[in-house]
PDB file of C-alpha atoms in Angstrom:
ATOM      1  CA  MET A   1       0.000   0.000   0.000  1.00  0.00           C
ATOM      2  CA  ALA A   2       1.241   3.473  -0.811  1.00  0.00           C
ATOM      3  CA  ILE A   3       0.223   7.128  -0.669  1.00  0.00           C
ATOM      4  CA  GLU A   4       2.130   9.747  -2.611  1.00  0.00           C
ATOM      5  CA  GLN A   5       1.770  13.397  -3.490  1.00  0.00           C
ATOM      6  CA  PHE A   6       2.903  14.600  -6.909  1.00  0.00           C
ATOM      7  CA  GLU A   7       2.282  17.320  -9.468  1.00  0.00           C
ATOM      8  CA  LEU A   8      -0.265  16.708 -12.221  1.00  0.00           C
ATOM      9  CA  TYR A   9      -0.736  19.382 -14.885  1.00  0.00           C
ATOM     10  CA  GLY A  10       0.481  22.053 -12.486  1.00  0.00           C
ATOM     11  CA  GLU A  11      -1.735  20.974  -9.567  1.00  0.00           C
ATOM     12  CA  THR A  12      -1.095  18.933  -6.433  1.00  0.00           C
ATOM     13  CA  ALA A  13      -2.432  15.408  -6.820  1.00  0.00           C
ATOM     14  CA  ILE A  14      -2.659  12.449  -4.452  1.00  0.00           C
ATOM     15  CA  ARG A  15      -2.133   8.879  -5.618  1.00  0.00           C
ATOM     16  CA  VAL A  16      -3.350   6.032  -3.410  1.00  0.00           C
ATOM     17  CA  GLN A  17      -2.735   2.391  -4.257  1.00  0.00           C
ATOM     18  CA  ASN A  18      -2.805  -1.142  -2.944  1.00  0.00           C
ATOM     19  CA  GLU A  19      -1.891  -4.351  -4.763  1.00  0.00           C
ATOM     20  CA  GLU A  20      -5.047  -4.316  -6.890  1.00  0.00           C
ATOM     21  CA  LEU A  21      -6.135  -0.706  -7.502  1.00  0.00           C
ATOM     22  CA  ALA A  22      -4.691   2.788  -7.744  1.00  0.00           C
ATOM     23  CA  PHE A  23      -6.589   6.059  -7.758  1.00  0.00           C
ATOM     24  CA  THR A  24      -5.541   9.663  -8.279  1.00  0.00           C
ATOM     25  CA  LEU A  25      -7.374  12.710  -6.918  1.00  0.00           C
ATOM     26  CA  VAL A  26      -6.811  16.437  -7.527  1.00  0.00           C
ATOM     27  CA  PRO A  27      -8.130  18.527  -4.585  1.00  0.00           C
ATOM     28  CA  ALA A  28      -7.921  21.858  -6.442  1.00  0.00           C
ATOM     29  CA  TRP A  29     -10.137  20.510  -9.222  1.00  0.00           C
ATOM     30  CA  GLY A  30     -13.253  19.963  -7.154  1.00  0.00           C
ATOM     31  CA  SER A  31     -11.786  16.966  -5.290  1.00  0.00           C
ATOM     32  CA  ASN A  32     -12.157  15.101  -8.575  1.00  0.00           C
ATOM     33  CA  LEU A  33     -11.073  11.478  -8.536  1.00  0.00           C
ATOM     34  CA  LEU A  34      -9.558  11.556 -12.006  1.00  0.00           C
ATOM     35  CA  SER A  35      -8.116   8.070 -12.265  1.00  0.00           C
ATOM     36  CA  LEU A  36      -9.034   4.569 -11.130  1.00  0.00           C
ATOM     37  CA  ARG A  37      -6.643   1.958 -12.495  1.00  0.00           C
ATOM     38  CA  LEU A  38      -6.892  -1.828 -12.254  1.00  0.00           C
ATOM     39  CA  LYS A  39      -3.229  -2.737 -11.901  1.00  0.00           C
ATOM     40  CA  ASN A  40      -3.079  -6.403 -12.937  1.00  0.00           C
ATOM     41  CA  LYS A  41      -4.686  -5.597 -16.294  1.00  0.00           C
ATOM     42  CA  ASP A  42      -3.255  -2.083 -16.620  1.00  0.00           C
ATOM     43  CA  LEU A  43      -6.737  -0.709 -17.274  1.00  0.00           C
ATOM     44  CA  GLU A  44      -7.716   2.916 -16.659  1.00  0.00           C
ATOM     45  CA  LEU A  45     -11.382   2.607 -15.751  1.00  0.00           C
ATOM     46  CA  LEU A  46     -12.221   6.319 -15.646  1.00  0.00           C
ATOM     47  CA  ARG A  47     -11.885   8.791 -18.490  1.00  0.00           C
ATOM     48  CA  PHE A  48      -8.614  10.581 -17.789  1.00  0.00           C
ATOM     49  CA  PRO A  49      -7.577  13.891 -19.427  1.00  0.00           C
ATOM     50  CA  GLU A  50      -4.391  13.849 -21.492  1.00  0.00           C
ATOM     51  CA  ASN A  51      -3.590  17.441 -20.565  1.00  0.00           C
ATOM     52  CA  GLN A  52      -4.851  20.383 -18.542  1.00  0.00           C
ATOM     53  CA  GLU A  53      -6.438  22.088 -21.537  1.00  0.00           C
ATOM     54  CA  LEU A  54      -8.695  19.139 -22.281  1.00  0.00           C
ATOM     55  CA  TYR A  55      -9.780  18.941 -18.661  1.00  0.00           C
ATOM     56  CA  LYS A  56     -10.510  22.647 -18.356  1.00  0.00           C
ATOM     57  CA  ALA A  57     -12.565  22.570 -21.550  1.00  0.00           C
ATOM     58  CA  ASP A  58     -15.036  20.050 -20.096  1.00  0.00           C
ATOM     59  CA  PRO A  59     -14.196  18.976 -16.527  1.00  0.00           C
ATOM     60  CA  ILE A  60     -17.494  17.167 -16.047  1.00  0.00           C
ATOM     61  CA  LEU A  61     -16.522  14.464 -18.544  1.00  0.00           C
ATOM     62  CA  TYR A  62     -13.394  13.319 -16.711  1.00  0.00           C
ATOM     63  CA  GLY A  63     -13.139  11.237 -13.566  1.00  0.00           C
ATOM     64  CA  LEU A  64     -15.770  11.466 -10.858  1.00  0.00           C
ATOM     65  CA  PRO A  65     -16.951  15.085 -10.447  1.00  0.00           C
ATOM     66  CA  ILE A  66     -18.999  15.892  -7.344  1.00  0.00           C
ATOM     67  CA  LEU A  67     -22.366  17.456  -8.181  1.00  0.00           C
ATOM     68  CA  PHE A  68     -23.908  19.550  -5.399  1.00  0.00           C
ATOM     69  CA  PRO A  69     -26.664  19.842  -6.375  1.00  0.00           C
ATOM     70  CA  PRO A  70     -26.806  17.405  -9.300  1.00  0.00           C
ATOM     71  CA  ASN A  71     -27.710  18.142 -12.904  1.00  0.00           C
ATOM     72  CA  ARG A  72     -29.890  21.006 -14.134  1.00  0.00           C
ATOM     73  CA  ILE A  73     -31.895  23.743 -12.441  1.00  0.00           C
ATOM     74  CA  ALA A  74     -34.317  25.479 -14.795  1.00  0.00           C
ATOM     75  CA  ASP A  75     -33.186  29.061 -15.415  1.00  0.00           C
ATOM     76  CA  GLY A  76     -30.803  28.578 -12.481  1.00  0.00           C
ATOM     77  CA  ARG A  77     -33.604  29.595 -10.132  1.00  0.00           C
ATOM     78  CA  PHE A  78     -35.727  28.170  -7.349  1.00  0.00           C
ATOM     79  CA  ALA A  79     -37.397  29.319  -4.143  1.00  0.00           C
ATOM     80  CA  PHE A  80     -37.288  27.716  -0.708  1.00  0.00           C
ATOM     81  CA  ASN A  81     -38.390  28.816   2.757  1.00  0.00           C
ATOM     82  CA  GLY A  82     -39.161  32.354   1.595  1.00  0.00           C
ATOM     83  CA  ARG A  83     -35.800  32.828  -0.105  1.00  0.00           C
ATOM     84  CA  ASP A  84     -35.014  33.061  -3.823  1.00  0.00           C
ATOM     85  CA  TYR A  85     -31.890  31.312  -5.090  1.00  0.00           C
ATOM     86  CA  GLN A  86     -30.189  32.287  -8.345  1.00  0.00           C
ATOM     87  CA  PHE A  87     -27.424  30.110  -9.764  1.00  0.00           C
ATOM     88  CA  ASP A  88     -25.374  31.115 -12.794  1.00  0.00           C
ATOM     89  CA  ILE A  89     -26.564  30.045 -16.244  1.00  0.00           C
ATOM     90  CA  ASN A  90     -23.706  27.831 -17.407  1.00  0.00           C
ATOM     91  CA  ASP A  91     -25.866  25.913 -19.888  1.00  0.00           C
ATOM     92  CA  ALA A  92     -26.675  28.768 -22.242  1.00  0.00           C
ATOM     93  CA  ALA A  93     -28.240  26.625 -24.961  1.00  0.00           C
ATOM     94  CA  GLU A  94     -30.999  25.389 -22.648  1.00  0.00           C
ATOM     95  CA  HIS A  95     -30.872  28.344 -20.226  1.00  0.00           C
ATOM     96  CA  ASN A  96     -30.192  26.151 -17.214  1.00  0.00           C
ATOM     97  CA  HIS A  97     -27.694  25.986 -14.424  1.00  0.00           C
ATOM     98  CA  THR A  98     -25.970  22.626 -14.401  1.00  0.00           C
ATOM     99  CA  HIS A  99     -23.648  20.565 -12.193  1.00  0.00           C
ATOM    100  CA  GLY A 100     -23.771  22.621  -9.013  1.00  0.00           C
ATOM    101  CA  LEU A 101     -21.405  24.574  -6.796  1.00  0.00           C
ATOM    102  CA  LEU A 102     -18.478  22.342  -5.910  1.00  0.00           C
ATOM    103  CA  PHE A 103     -17.096  20.587  -8.989  1.00  0.00           C
ATOM    104  CA  ASP A 104     -14.821  23.494  -9.956  1.00  0.00           C
ATOM    105  CA  ALA A 105     -13.933  24.757  -6.463  1.00  0.00           C
ATOM    106  CA  PRO A 106     -10.662  24.010  -4.643  1.00  0.00           C
ATOM    107  CA  TRP A 107     -10.888  21.549  -1.755  1.00  0.00           C
ATOM    108  CA  LYS A 108      -8.507  20.850   1.140  1.00  0.00           C
ATOM    109  CA  ILE A 109      -6.849  17.571   2.072  1.00  0.00           C
ATOM    110  CA  LEU A 110      -7.798  16.468   5.581  1.00  0.00           C
ATOM    111  CA  ARG A 111      -5.799  13.265   5.816  1.00  0.00           C
ATOM    112  CA  ALA A 112      -4.391  10.358   3.857  1.00  0.00           C
ATOM    113  CA  GLU A 113      -3.328   7.282   5.801  1.00  0.00           C
ATOM    114  CA  ALA A 114      -3.437   3.518   5.994  1.00  0.00           C
ATOM    115  CA  GLU A 115      -5.829   1.865   8.433  1.00  0.00           C
ATOM    116  CA  GLY A 116      -5.034  -1.825   8.572  1.00  0.00           C
ATOM    117  CA  GLU A 117      -5.962  -3.367   5.226  1.00  0.00           C
ATOM    118  CA  ARG A 118      -7.421  -0.179   3.817  1.00  0.00           C
ATOM    119  CA  ILE A 119      -6.308   3.337   2.877  1.00  0.00           C
ATOM    120  CA  VAL A 120      -8.408   6.424   3.590  1.00  0.00           C
ATOM    121  CA  LEU A 121      -8.129   9.776   1.822  1.00  0.00           C
ATOM    122  CA  GLU A 122     -10.309  12.622   3.098  1.00  0.00           C
ATOM    123  CA  THR A 123     -10.955  16.042   1.574  1.00  0.00           C
ATOM    124  CA  ILE A 124     -13.202  18.897   2.691  1.00  0.00           C
ATOM    125  CA  ILE A 125     -14.669  22.183   1.523  1.00  0.00           C
ATOM    126  CA  TYR A 126     -16.204  24.969   3.645  1.00  0.00           C
ATOM    127  CA  SER A 127     -18.695  27.242   1.926  1.00  0.00           C
ATOM    128  CA  ASP A 128     -17.684  30.183   4.137  1.00  0.00           C
ATOM    129  CA  GLU A 129     -14.267  30.211   2.465  1.00  0.00           C
ATOM    130  CA  HIS A 130     -15.684  30.622  -1.055  1.00  0.00           C
ATOM    131  CA  GLU A 131     -17.435  33.830  -2.035  1.00  0.00           C
ATOM    132  CA  ALA A 132     -18.521  32.328  -5.350  1.00  0.00           C
ATOM    133  CA  ILE A 133     -20.455  29.617  -3.500  1.00  0.00           C
ATOM    134  CA  LEU A 134     -22.024  31.966  -0.958  1.00  0.00           C
ATOM    135  CA  ASN A 135     -23.142  34.385  -3.682  1.00  0.00           C
ATOM    136  CA  ARG A 136     -25.301  31.649  -5.183  1.00  0.00           C
ATOM    137  CA  PHE A 137     -26.135  29.600  -2.120  1.00  0.00           C
ATOM    138  CA  PRO A 138     -25.856  31.793   0.995  1.00  0.00           C
ATOM    139  CA  HIS A 139     -25.530  29.084   3.623  1.00  0.00           C
ATOM    140  CA  SER A 140     -22.750  27.997   5.923  1.00  0.00           C
ATOM    141  CA  PHE A 141     -21.996  24.326   5.330  1.00  0.00           C
ATOM    142  CA  SER A 142     -19.196  21.877   4.693  1.00  0.00           C
ATOM    143  CA  VAL A 143     -18.876  18.757   2.578  1.00  0.00           C
ATOM    144  CA  GLN A 144     -16.336  16.126   3.559  1.00  0.00           C
ATOM    145  CA  MET A 145     -15.411  13.350   1.154  1.00  0.00           C
ATOM    146  CA  SER A 146     -13.900  10.043   2.278  1.00  0.00           C
ATOM    147  CA  TYR A 147     -12.349   7.738  -0.329  1.00  0.00           C
ATOM    148  CA  ILE A 148     -11.682   4.306   1.162  1.00  0.00           C
ATOM    149  CA  LEU A 149      -9.616   1.817  -0.839  1.00  0.00           C
ATOM    150  CA  GLU A 150      -9.806  -1.828   0.229  1.00  0.00           C
ATOM    151  CA  ARG A 151      -8.736  -4.625  -2.123  1.00  0.00           C
ATOM    152  CA  THR A 152     -10.799  -4.182  -5.328  1.00  0.00           C
ATOM    153  CA  THR A 153     -13.406  -1.861  -3.818  1.00  0.00           C
ATOM    154  CA  LEU A 154     -13.450   1.913  -3.574  1.00  0.00           C
ATOM    155  CA  THR A 155     -15.998   3.263  -1.084  1.00  0.00           C
ATOM    156  CA  ILE A 156     -16.976   6.922  -1.407  1.00  0.00           C
ATOM    157  CA  LYS A 157     -18.653   8.682   1.504  1.00  0.00           C
ATOM    158  CA  ALA A 158     -19.922  12.263   1.477  1.00  0.00           C
ATOM    159  CA  THR A 159     -20.810  13.996   4.733  1.00  0.00           C
ATOM    160  CA  ILE A 160     -22.734  17.257   4.408  1.00  0.00           C
ATOM    161  CA  SER A 161     -22.829  19.333   7.604  1.00  0.00           C
ATOM    162  CA  SER A 162     -24.846  22.465   8.297  1.00  0.00           C
ATOM    163  CA  GLN A 163     -23.288  25.293  10.287  1.00  0.00           C
ATOM    164  CA  ASP A 164     -26.131  27.599   9.240  1.00  0.00           C
ATOM    165  CA  ALA A 165     -28.917  29.223  11.251  1.00  0.00           C
ATOM    166  CA  ALA A 166     -31.516  28.394   8.588  1.00  0.00           C
ATOM    167  CA  PRO A 167     -32.559  25.137   6.921  1.00  0.00           C
ATOM    168  CA  PHE A 168     -31.407  24.584   3.358  1.00  0.00           C
ATOM    169  CA  PRO A 169     -32.142  22.055   0.607  1.00  0.00           C
ATOM    170  CA  TRP A 170     -29.448  19.656  -0.525  1.00  0.00           C
ATOM    171  CA  GLY A 171     -28.918  17.260  -3.373  1.00  0.00           C
ATOM    172  CA  LEU A 172     -25.836  15.233  -4.302  1.00  0.00           C
ATOM    173  CA  GLY A 173     -24.695  13.247  -7.308  1.00  0.00           C
ATOM    174  CA  TYR A 174     -21.621  12.046  -9.176  1.00  0.00           C
ATOM    175  CA  HIS A 175     -20.998  12.487 -12.899  1.00  0.00           C
ATOM    176  CA  THR A 176     -18.953   9.290 -13.037  1.00  0.00           C
ATOM    177  CA  THR A 177     -17.341   8.950 -16.483  1.00  0.00           C
ATOM    178  CA  PHE A 178     -16.085   5.444 -17.225  1.00  0.00           C
ATOM    179  CA  ASN A 179     -14.099   4.427 -20.259  1.00  0.00           C
ATOM    180  CA  TYR A 180     -16.482   2.128 -22.111  1.00  0.00           C
ATOM    181  CA  PRO A 181     -15.167  -0.316 -23.207  1.00  0.00           C
ATOM    182  CA  PHE A 182     -12.603  -0.305 -20.388  1.00  0.00           C
ATOM    183  CA  ASP A 183      -9.748  -1.272 -22.709  1.00  0.00           C
ATOM    184  CA  ARG A 184     -10.762   1.503 -25.152  1.00  0.00           C
ATOM    185  CA  SER A 185     -10.810  -1.070 -27.961  1.00  0.00           C
ATOM    186  CA  GLY A 186     -14.082   0.263 -29.298  1.00  0.00           C
ATOM    187  CA  ASP A 187     -15.607  -3.230 -29.280  1.00  0.00           C
ATOM    188  CA  MET A 188     -18.960  -2.258 -27.796  1.00  0.00           C
ATOM    189  CA  ALA A 189     -20.467  -5.570 -28.868  1.00  0.00           C
ATOM    190  CA  LYS A 190     -18.600  -7.242 -25.981  1.00  0.00           C
ATOM    191  CA  CYS A 191     -20.040  -4.822 -23.423  1.00  0.00           C
ATOM    192  CA  ARG A 192     -23.246  -4.897 -21.415  1.00  0.00           C
ATOM    193  CA  PHE A 193     -24.825  -2.346 -19.091  1.00  0.00           C
ATOM    194  CA  SER A 194     -27.442  -3.042 -16.444  1.00  0.00           C
ATOM    195  CA  LEU A 195     -29.315  -0.811 -14.027  1.00  0.00           C
ATOM    196  CA  ASN A 196     -31.840  -1.746 -11.373  1.00  0.00           C
ATOM    197  CA  ALA A 197     -34.478   0.841 -12.261  1.00  0.00           C
ATOM    198  CA  ASP A 198     -38.237   0.547 -12.612  1.00  0.00           C
ATOM    199  CA  LYS A 199     -39.387   3.799 -14.247  1.00  0.00           C
ATOM    200  CA  GLN A 200     -38.049   6.503 -16.535  1.00  0.00           C
ATOM    201  CA  TRP A 201     -38.568  10.247 -16.194  1.00  0.00           C
ATOM    202  CA  VAL A 202     -40.022  12.006 -19.230  1.00  0.00           C
ATOM    203  CA  LEU A 203     -37.716  14.904 -20.156  1.00  0.00           C
ATOM    204  CA  ASP A 204     -38.589  17.997 -22.162  1.00  0.00           C
ATOM    205  CA  GLU A 205     -36.478  19.661 -24.871  1.00  0.00           C
ATOM    206  CA  ARG A 206     -34.315  21.271 -22.141  1.00  0.00           C
ATOM    207  CA  PHE A 207     -33.646  17.853 -20.557  1.00  0.00           C
ATOM    208  CA  LEU A 208     -35.808  18.792 -17.568  1.00  0.00           C
ATOM    209  CA  PRO A 209     -38.321  16.319 -16.090  1.00  0.00           C
ATOM    210  CA  THR A 210     -41.923  17.065 -16.988  1.00  0.00           C
ATOM    211  CA  GLY A 211     -43.006  15.348 -13.775  1.00  0.00           C
ATOM    212  CA  GLU A 212     -44.229  12.239 -15.593  1.00  0.00           C
ATOM    213  CA  LEU A 213     -42.802   8.780 -14.960  1.00  0.00           C
ATOM    214  CA  VAL A 214     -43.264   6.084 -17.603  1.00  0.00           C
ATOM    215  CA  ASP A 215     -42.390   2.441 -18.104  1.00  0.00           C
ATOM    216  CA  ILE A 216     -38.936   1.717 -19.493  1.00  0.00           C
ATOM    217  CA  PRO A 217     -39.506   0.116 -22.917  1.00  0.00           C
ATOM    218  CA  TYR A 218     -36.435  -2.113 -22.587  1.00  0.00           C
ATOM    219  CA  LEU A 219     -36.774  -2.804 -18.846  1.00  0.00           C
ATOM    220  CA  ASP A 220     -35.908  -6.523 -18.900  1.00  0.00           C
ATOM    221  CA  GLU A 221     -32.829  -5.913 -21.029  1.00  0.00           C
ATOM    222  CA  LEU A 222     -31.731  -3.051 -18.795  1.00  0.00           C
ATOM    223  CA  ARG A 223     -31.970  -5.129 -15.661  1.00  0.00           C
ATOM    224  CA  GLU A 224     -30.285  -8.205 -17.155  1.00  0.00           C
ATOM    225  CA  GLY A 225     -27.578  -6.476 -19.188  1.00  0.00           C
ATOM    226  CA  LYS A 226     -28.164  -4.430 -22.325  1.00  0.00           C
ATOM    227  CA  SER A 227     -25.935  -3.736 -25.306  1.00  0.00           C
ATOM    228  CA  LEU A 228     -25.521  -0.014 -25.914  1.00  0.00           C
ATOM    229  CA  VAL A 229     -24.317  -0.354 -29.494  1.00  0.00           C
ATOM    230  CA  GLU A 230     -25.891   2.640 -31.285  1.00  0.00           C
ATOM    231  CA  HIS A 231     -28.037   3.332 -28.206  1.00  0.00           C
ATOM    232  CA  ALA A 232     -27.529   6.988 -27.270  1.00  0.00           C
ATOM    233  CA  LEU A 233     -28.524   7.907 -23.720  1.00  0.00           C
ATOM    234  CA  ASP A 234     -29.144  11.098 -21.815  1.00  0.00           C
ATOM    235  CA  ASP A 235     -31.947   9.705 -19.709  1.00  0.00           C
ATOM    236  CA  ALA A 236     -33.132   9.789 -16.108  1.00  0.00           C
ATOM    237  CA  PHE A 237     -34.357   6.709 -14.253  1.00  0.00           C
ATOM    238  CA  GLN A 238     -36.029   6.022 -10.930  1.00  0.00           C
ATOM    239  CA  THR A 239     -34.311   3.467  -8.719  1.00  0.00           C
ATOM    240  CA  ALA A 240     -36.202   0.194  -8.341  1.00  0.00           C
ATOM    241  CA  GLY A 241     -38.028  -0.289  -5.064  1.00  0.00           C
ATOM    242  CA  THR A 242     -36.509  -3.726  -4.477  1.00  0.00           C
ATOM    243  CA  GLY A 243     -33.122  -5.272  -5.088  1.00  0.00           C
ATOM    244  CA  ALA A 244     -29.667  -3.771  -5.076  1.00  0.00           C
ATOM    245  CA  ASN A 245     -29.382  -0.099  -6.033  1.00  0.00           C
ATOM    246  CA  GLU A 246     -26.622  -0.505  -8.582  1.00  0.00           C
ATOM    247  CA  ALA A 247     -25.394  -0.060 -12.123  1.00  0.00           C
ATOM    248  CA  VAL A 248     -23.178  -2.764 -13.621  1.00  0.00           C
ATOM    249  CA  LEU A 249     -20.763  -2.266 -16.514  1.00  0.00           C
ATOM    250  CA  THR A 250     -19.439  -5.501 -18.011  1.00  0.00           C
ATOM    251  CA  ASP A 251     -16.667  -5.700 -20.618  1.00  0.00           C
ATOM    252  CA  LEU A 252     -16.063  -9.276 -21.703  1.00  0.00           C
ATOM    253  CA  ASN A 253     -13.093  -8.265 -23.844  1.00  0.00           C
ATOM    254  CA  SER A 254     -11.330  -6.889 -20.756  1.00  0.00           C
ATOM    255  CA  GLY A 255     -12.639  -9.699 -18.561  1.00  0.00           C
ATOM    256  CA  ILE A 256     -14.045  -7.471 -15.838  1.00  0.00           C
ATOM    257  CA  ARG A 257     -17.223  -5.915 -14.572  1.00  0.00           C
ATOM    258  CA  VAL A 258     -17.655  -2.789 -12.480  1.00  0.00           C
ATOM    259  CA  VAL A 259     -20.460  -2.860  -9.915  1.00  0.00           C
ATOM    260  CA  TYR A 260     -21.380   0.701  -8.975  1.00  0.00           C
ATOM    261  CA  SER A 261     -23.707   0.704  -5.982  1.00  0.00           C
ATOM    262  CA  ALA A 262     -25.393   3.455  -3.988  1.00  0.00           C
ATOM    263  CA  ASP A 263     -27.244   3.610  -0.693  1.00  0.00           C
ATOM    264  CA  GLU A 264     -30.998   4.140  -0.382  1.00  0.00           C
ATOM    265  CA  GLN A 265     -30.644   7.931  -0.421  1.00  0.00           C
ATOM    266  CA  PHE A 266     -29.780   7.819  -4.128  1.00  0.00           C
ATOM    267  CA  LYS A 267     -33.253   7.471  -5.592  1.00  0.00           C
ATOM    268  CA  HIS A 268     -32.354   8.275  -9.210  1.00  0.00           C
ATOM    269  CA  TRP A 269     -29.762   7.563 -11.896  1.00  0.00           C
ATOM    270  CA  VAL A 270     -28.983   9.602 -14.975  1.00  0.00           C
ATOM    271  CA  VAL A 271     -27.202   7.647 -17.709  1.00  0.00           C
ATOM    272  CA  TYR A 272     -25.308   9.526 -20.415  1.00  0.00           C
ATOM    273  CA  ASN A 273     -23.115   8.424 -23.316  1.00  0.00           C
ATOM    274  CA  HIS A 274     -23.613  11.285 -25.797  1.00  0.00           C
ATOM    275  CA  ASP A 275     -24.118   9.508 -29.142  1.00  0.00           C
ATOM    276  CA  ALA A 276     -22.882   6.081 -27.962  1.00  0.00           C
ATOM    277  CA  ARG A 277     -19.722   6.455 -30.062  1.00  0.00           C
ATOM    278  CA  GLN A 278     -17.394   8.469 -27.825  1.00  0.00           C
ATOM    279  CA  GLY A 279     -15.918   5.623 -25.786  1.00  0.00           C
ATOM    280  CA  TYR A 280     -17.422   6.564 -22.458  1.00  0.00           C
ATOM    281  CA  LEU A 281     -20.474   5.863 -20.312  1.00  0.00           C
ATOM    282  CA  CYS A 282     -21.674   7.952 -17.356  1.00  0.00           C
ATOM    283  CA  PRO A 283     -23.903   6.208 -14.805  1.00  0.00           C
ATOM    284  CA  GLU A 284     -24.720   9.026 -12.382  1.00  0.00           C
ATOM    285  CA  PRO A 285     -26.336   8.309  -9.001  1.00  0.00           C
ATOM    286  CA  TYR A 286     -28.410  11.240  -7.667  1.00  0.00           C
ATOM    287  CA  THR A 287     -30.140  11.822  -4.341  1.00  0.00           C
ATOM    288  CA  TRP A 288     -32.597  14.126  -6.093  1.00  0.00           C
ATOM    289  CA  ILE A 289     -33.843  14.174  -9.638  1.00  0.00           C
ATOM    290  CA  THR A 290     -32.938  16.929 -12.062  1.00  0.00           C
ATOM    291  CA  ASN A 291     -34.621  20.262 -11.210  1.00  0.00           C
ATOM    292  CA  ALA A 292     -36.142  18.765  -8.050  1.00  0.00           C
ATOM    293  CA  PRO A 293     -36.657  22.135  -6.265  1.00  0.00           C
ATOM    294  CA  ASN A 294     -38.962  23.291  -9.059  1.00  0.00           C
ATOM    295  CA  LEU A 295     -41.036  20.131  -9.451  1.00  0.00           C
ATOM    296  CA  GLN A 296     -44.508  20.225  -7.948  1.00  0.00           C
ATOM    297  CA  LEU A 297     -44.278  16.634  -6.793  1.00  0.00           C
ATOM    298  CA  PRO A 298     -43.926  14.878  -3.421  1.00  0.00           C
ATOM    299  CA  GLN A 299     -40.452  15.221  -1.960  1.00  0.00           C
ATOM    300  CA  LYS A 300     -40.384  11.488  -1.310  1.00  0.00           C
ATOM    301  CA  LEU A 301     -40.609  11.002  -5.070  1.00  0.00           C
ATOM    302  CA  THR A 302     -38.154  13.684  -6.230  1.00  0.00           C
ATOM    303  CA  GLY A 303     -35.573  13.141  -3.483  1.00  0.00           C
ATOM    304  CA  PHE A 304     -35.713  16.814  -2.449  1.00  0.00           C
ATOM    305  CA  ARG A 305     -34.361  16.977   1.100  1.00  0.00           C
ATOM    306  CA  VAL A 306     -33.626  19.656   3.682  1.00  0.00           C
ATOM    307  CA  LEU A 307     -30.800  19.907   6.183  1.00  0.00           C
ATOM    308  CA  GLN A 308     -31.760  21.605   9.424  1.00  0.00           C
ATOM    309  CA  PRO A 309     -29.387  23.853  11.427  1.00  0.00           C
ATOM    310  CA  GLY A 310     -26.664  21.765  13.055  1.00  0.00           C
ATOM    311  CA  GLU A 311     -27.625  18.586  11.208  1.00  0.00           C
ATOM    312  CA  GLN A 312     -25.415  16.442   9.025  1.00  0.00           C
ATOM    313  CA  VAL A 313     -26.033  13.610   6.604  1.00  0.00           C
ATOM    314  CA  THR A 314     -23.726  10.971   5.139  1.00  0.00           C
ATOM    315  CA  THR A 315     -24.170   9.134   1.850  1.00  0.00           C
ATOM    316  CA  THR A 316     -22.292   6.083   0.582  1.00  0.00           C
ATOM    317  CA  THR A 317     -21.503   4.768  -2.885  1.00  0.00           C
ATOM    318  CA  ARG A 318     -19.145   1.966  -3.901  1.00  0.00           C
ATOM    319  CA  ILE A 319     -17.226   0.939  -6.996  1.00  0.00           C
ATOM    320  CA  ARG A 320     -16.289  -2.745  -6.964  1.00  0.00           C
ATOM    321  CA  ILE A 321     -14.286  -4.480  -9.680  1.00  0.00           C
ATOM    322  CA  GLU A 322     -14.855  -8.163 -10.421  1.00  0.00           C
ATOM    323  CA  GLU A 323     -13.265 -10.522 -12.937  1.00  0.00           C
ATOM    324  CA  VAL A 324     -15.509 -12.314 -15.424  1.00  0.00           C
ATOM    325  CA  ILE A 325     -14.806 -15.125 -17.852  1.00  0.00           C
TER     326      ILE A 325
END
């Protein structure tokens, strides 16, 4: 097991590794976990930028960006508890805000150390130290990330803590961008994707939910393992009420599968692969659905949640790598 600090594209990076896996995280780039490498097969599982310019041009499509809150907010605006919130419009084409407050902010390293058979790396961000965050979301809070590496499993915990005098809404997600296929061979015919979902959100022309949930036309395939050859996705799904809350990416050519699981707080998944020809797949677990603050639907359905003064909440996701024949 090893922990090392080094320079990556002009920024401080942390590399953590055991005998099976190695990951690299850049605190200054939104605590983005940019690399997850399976060592015995020399496979880079996440989409990794070849230089700083590529990353800066589209940081959401590399590694595992933290979305707080996740996905789009219509016109960047919503109201809660008598207060109006206005986020910047960074999706000009659809006039939405997208991807939240933290993915491009610098984080701090709390600790990186071995604990028996596992290694723990922790990072944190305090809203009070970032004027750009407070201007859009005027609340005092912190988010602490814990990345726990143990054998072939990476556990990711996020703890959101309120230091504010007023309640505030919170939503969390990860725009996880896997190389797909993992060996970048382009042989999509050897790949399968499954997701334990039961309904699909209807989206309008701005990729915002209309509020309607419909049956997934290829539900059985999706649950059992579906080919995504020529199947473009930018779709939102509701987590199934029973069974494991997970997405599974299988690449028979590489001989591995990735099981990406989330706790019960992640009620939705967005799945994105652009036009299905770019060599990546983004299964994105969300605690709330896109534009949740503006949907006139029950909070239990949308995942809209509120953190009270002094409260904190912790979420857990896991990425587990398995060999397949």
